[in-house]
Structures are given as C-alpha cells and as structure tokens.
mmCIF file of C-alpha atoms in Angstrom:
data_model
loop_
_atom_site.group_PDB
_atom_site.id
_atom_site.type_symbol
_atom_site.label_atom_id
_atom_site.label_comp_id
_atom_site.label_asym_id
_atom_site.label_seq_id
_atom_site.Cartn_x
_atom_site.Cartn_y
_atom_site.Cartn_z
ATOM 1 C CA MET A 1 84.841 155.693 130.529
ATOM 2 C CA LEU A 2 86.539 156.166 127.214
ATOM 3 C CA TYR A 3 84.003 156.255 124.628
ATOM 4 C CA ASP A 4 84.203 155.110 120.746
ATOM 5 C CA PHE A 5 81.752 156.134 118.111
ATOM 6 C CA SER A 6 81.226 153.887 115.293
ATOM 7 C CA SER A 7 81.790 155.684 112.108
ATOM 8 C CA ALA A 8 81.702 159.077 113.867
ATOM 9 C CA PHE A 9 82.478 161.387 110.976
ATOM 10 C CA ASN A 10 80.071 159.364 108.882
ATOM 11 C CA THR A 11 77.068 160.015 111.256
ATOM 12 C CA ILE A 12 77.045 163.762 111.453
ATOM 13 C CA GLN A 13 73.677 164.829 110.290
ATOM 14 C CA PRO A 14 73.665 168.270 108.786
ATOM 15 C CA HIS A 15 70.388 169.606 109.817
ATOM 16 C CA ILE A 16 71.356 168.959 113.331
ATOM 17 C CA LEU A 17 74.752 170.437 112.987
ATOM 18 C CA CYS A 18 73.363 173.371 111.112
ATOM 19 C CA ASP A 19 70.857 173.743 113.917
ATOM 20 C CA LYS A 20 73.585 174.023 116.666
ATOM 21 C CA LEU A 21 75.687 176.439 114.615
ATOM 22 C CA ILE A 22 72.780 178.936 114.401
ATOM 23 C CA SER A 23 72.300 178.569 118.186
ATOM 24 C CA TYR A 24 75.800 179.406 118.560
ATOM 25 C CA ASP A 25 75.204 182.707 116.165
ATOM 26 C CA ILE A 26 77.223 181.648 113.323
ATOM 27 C CA ARG A 27 76.326 183.845 110.310
ATOM 28 C CA PRO A 28 73.473 182.083 108.321
ATOM 29 C CA SER A 29 75.955 182.408 104.994
ATOM 30 C CA ILE A 30 78.284 179.934 106.686
ATOM 31 C CA VAL A 31 75.806 177.664 107.858
ATOM 32 C CA LEU A 32 74.501 177.322 104.475
ATOM 33 C CA TRP A 33 77.704 176.784 103.135
ATOM 34 C CA VAL A 34 78.364 173.834 105.637
ATOM 35 C CA LEU A 35 75.045 172.420 104.888
ATOM 36 C CA ASP A 36 75.946 172.570 101.295
ATOM 37 C CA TYR A 37 79.303 171.144 101.751
ATOM 38 C CA LEU A 38 77.470 168.068 103.725
ATOM 39 C CA THR A 39 74.876 167.720 101.143
ATOM 40 C CA SER A 40 74.564 165.921 97.852
ATOM 41 C CA ARG A 41 77.969 164.882 97.971
ATOM 42 C CA PRO A 42 78.907 162.551 95.289
ATOM 43 C CA GLN A 43 81.163 159.903 95.990
ATOM 44 C CA PHE A 44 82.845 156.575 94.500
ATOM 45 C CA VAL A 45 85.844 154.177 95.111
ATOM 46 C CA GLN A 46 88.441 154.032 92.393
ATOM 47 C CA LEU A 47 90.828 151.080 92.126
ATOM 48 C CA ASN A 48 94.372 151.199 90.604
ATOM 49 C CA ALA A 49 92.973 154.566 88.775
ATOM 50 C CA SER A 50 90.970 152.370 85.908
ATOM 51 C CA ILE A 51 88.265 150.551 88.256
ATOM 52 C CA ASN A 52 85.232 152.867 89.418
ATOM 53 C CA SER A 53 82.335 152.211 91.869
ATOM 54 C CA ASP A 54 79.086 153.612 91.013
ATOM 55 C CA VAL A 55 78.600 156.811 91.993
ATOM 56 C CA LEU A 56 76.691 157.435 95.391
ATOM 57 C CA THR A 57 75.279 160.656 96.623
ATOM 58 C CA THR A 58 75.380 161.297 100.196
ATOM 59 C CA ASN A 59 73.514 163.531 102.682
ATOM 60 C CA MET A 60 75.069 162.904 105.818
ATOM 61 C CA GLY A 61 78.417 162.466 107.523
ATOM 62 C CA ALA A 62 81.501 164.589 106.872
ATOM 63 C CA PRO A 63 84.355 163.440 104.427
ATOM 64 C CA GLN A 64 86.960 161.365 105.727
ATOM 65 C CA GLY A 65 90.659 162.833 105.607
ATOM 66 C CA THR A 66 89.784 166.497 105.499
ATOM 67 C CA VAL A 67 90.891 168.975 107.885
ATOM 68 C CA LEU A 68 87.185 170.324 108.371
ATOM 69 C CA SER A 69 85.651 167.019 109.538
ATOM 70 C CA PRO A 70 87.211 166.792 112.670
ATOM 71 C CA PHE A 71 86.275 170.513 113.636
ATOM 72 C CA LEU A 72 82.723 169.932 112.464
ATOM 73 C CA PHE A 73 82.727 166.758 114.533
ATOM 74 C CA SER A 74 83.713 168.883 117.540
ATOM 75 C CA LEU A 75 81.021 171.650 116.873
ATOM 76 C CA TYR A 76 78.419 168.818 116.425
ATOM 77 C CA THR A 77 79.228 167.212 119.996
ATOM 78 C CA SER A 78 79.956 170.923 121.904
ATOM 79 C CA ASP A 79 76.629 170.512 123.493
ATOM 80 C CA SER A 80 77.373 167.170 125.561
ATOM 81 C CA ARG A 81 78.681 168.183 128.691
ATOM 82 C CA SER A 82 78.153 167.078 132.026
ATOM 83 C CA SER A 83 75.862 168.888 134.480
ATOM 84 C CA ASN A 84 77.621 168.079 137.630
ATOM 85 C CA ASP A 85 81.158 169.245 138.661
ATOM 86 C CA ASP A 86 81.966 165.881 139.978
ATOM 87 C CA CYS A 87 81.876 164.411 136.471
ATOM 88 C CA VAL A 88 83.641 165.928 133.432
ATOM 89 C CA PHE A 89 83.853 165.286 129.595
ATOM 90 C CA ASP A 90 87.134 165.871 128.021
ATOM 91 C CA LYS A 91 86.905 165.684 124.244
ATOM 92 C CA TYR A 92 89.218 165.880 121.183
ATOM 93 C CA ALA A 93 87.640 165.428 117.413
ATOM 94 C CA ASP A 94 85.805 162.037 117.932
ATOM 95 C CA ASP A 95 87.314 160.926 121.296
ATOM 96 C CA THR A 96 85.590 161.209 124.467
ATOM 97 C CA VAL A 97 86.627 160.248 127.875
ATOM 98 C CA GLN A 98 84.304 160.811 130.973
ATOM 99 C CA ILE A 99 86.069 161.510 134.084
ATOM 100 C CA GLY A 100 84.106 160.973 137.268
ATOM 101 C CA LEU A 101 84.662 161.316 141.195
ATOM 102 C CA ILE A 102 83.301 158.618 142.725
ATOM 103 C CA THR A 103 83.141 159.223 146.927
ATOM 104 C CA ASP A 104 82.229 157.082 149.584
ATOM 105 C CA ASN A 105 81.309 154.488 147.216
ATOM 106 C CA ASP A 106 78.778 156.712 145.569
ATOM 107 C CA ASP A 107 78.779 156.329 142.054
ATOM 108 C CA SER A 108 75.384 157.745 141.532
ATOM 109 C CA VAL A 109 76.469 160.912 139.499
ATOM 110 C CA TYR A 110 78.818 159.333 137.549
ATOM 111 C CA VAL A 111 75.978 156.516 136.436
ATOM 112 C CA GLU A 112 73.761 159.396 135.815
ATOM 113 C CA GLN A 113 76.143 161.357 133.642
ATOM 114 C CA LYS A 114 76.737 158.463 131.586
ATOM 115 C CA ASP A 115 72.981 157.554 131.177
ATOM 116 C CA VAL A 116 72.756 161.441 129.931
ATOM 117 C CA PHE A 117 75.580 161.022 127.480
ATOM 118 C CA ILE A 118 74.181 157.923 125.911
ATOM 119 C CA ASN A 119 70.970 159.043 125.677
ATOM 120 C CA TRP A 120 72.623 162.577 123.955
ATOM 121 C CA CYS A 121 74.268 160.134 121.892
ATOM 122 C CA LYS A 122 70.801 158.467 120.673
ATOM 123 C CA ASN A 123 69.031 161.539 120.296
ATOM 124 C CA ASN A 124 71.991 163.227 117.863
ATOM 125 C CA TYR A 125 72.292 159.816 115.839
ATOM 126 C CA LEU A 126 75.548 158.714 117.142
ATOM 127 C CA VAL A 127 76.355 155.524 117.775
ATOM 128 C CA LEU A 128 78.774 154.046 120.357
ATOM 129 C CA ASN A 129 80.964 151.071 119.528
ATOM 130 C CA VAL A 130 80.345 148.964 122.594
ATOM 131 C CA GLU A 131 83.346 146.939 121.638
ATOM 132 C CA LYS A 132 85.823 149.601 121.723
ATOM 133 C CA THR A 133 84.287 151.941 124.694
ATOM 134 C CA LYS A 134 86.150 150.872 128.135
ATOM 135 C CA GLU A 135 85.792 151.930 131.468
ATOM 136 C CA MET A 136 88.682 152.293 133.879
ATOM 137 C CA ILE A 137 88.330 152.516 137.398
ATOM 138 C CA ILE A 138 91.202 154.088 139.858
ATOM 139 C CA ASP A 139 91.098 153.614 143.401
ATOM 140 C CA PHE A 140 93.586 155.801 145.392
ATOM 141 C CA LEU A 141 92.201 154.467 148.541
ATOM 142 C CA LEU A 142 93.088 150.948 147.442
ATOM 143 C CA ILE A 143 96.167 149.324 149.671
ATOM 144 C CA LEU A 144 97.829 146.704 148.091
ATOM 145 C CA PRO A 145 99.558 144.110 150.055
ATOM 146 C CA THR A 146 103.229 144.000 150.916
#
C-alpha cells in the first residue's frame, strides 16, 4: 500500500510533535525551540512584489520548502510502525509504504496493520488522500498462460 497524505507538512500538530520529542529524550530547550518555530508563524502571499495578502498567523504545520520540515515530519511519524514482522512500513519524509507478506491467501495481518495505521493517522490528525493512496498486489505464485 502506497499512502499519500493530504498537505502532510501543513497538518503537523506542534503539541503532539513536542510530546513525541520529549518521549525521545530530546533536550527541553530544543523542544521549546521547535514549539516556538511551529507556532504563531505569520504568513502571507505576495504577487509580483507589489500585492500582498492579509497576514495570517498559523499555529500548526511546518513551513513548506524548508530543510527542517521533512525532518520534523519524519519525527512526527516515527512512532507509526508495524507490530508484526510480516508487515513493515518504509517511510521517507511524507511518503509511507506498507509492505505485507500474505501467505496461503491469509491477508489478516496485512489488513489489521493497515487498519492500525489508518487509526494512527486519525489519532495524529493526518489525513490520507484516498485519490492518491494506491494498493499494489504482487503474486509471485501466479503462473501466466503460455
């Protein structure tokens, strides 16, 4: 399963990220810096260097186009992992792939881990883009007609 998040970096909840950083024994001064970086951020749109939108202050998400945002998102999602060796999650920034081994047509572990991940997303305020999330099944036992 190839998961796609809707506006991944924009949906980071700073308080949840900071709780996770604390659980990873990150120094409190760094946690406070991250919280300050992600909250009360003014933003606006500028067009042709002469037209500006109103300033909006945001208290969630990570700025787009920065080096730090993919890293913060990786930390934010680092606690989403499989609890079964027959199903693993590979992640890079905002891309997540679930790889499951299905034996004897028993996909129960795969489906269970998919459900666990979907619930984890809900609990962490991440929205999956159902239009871009895709499932691919590869059957190594399938014999093609000659």
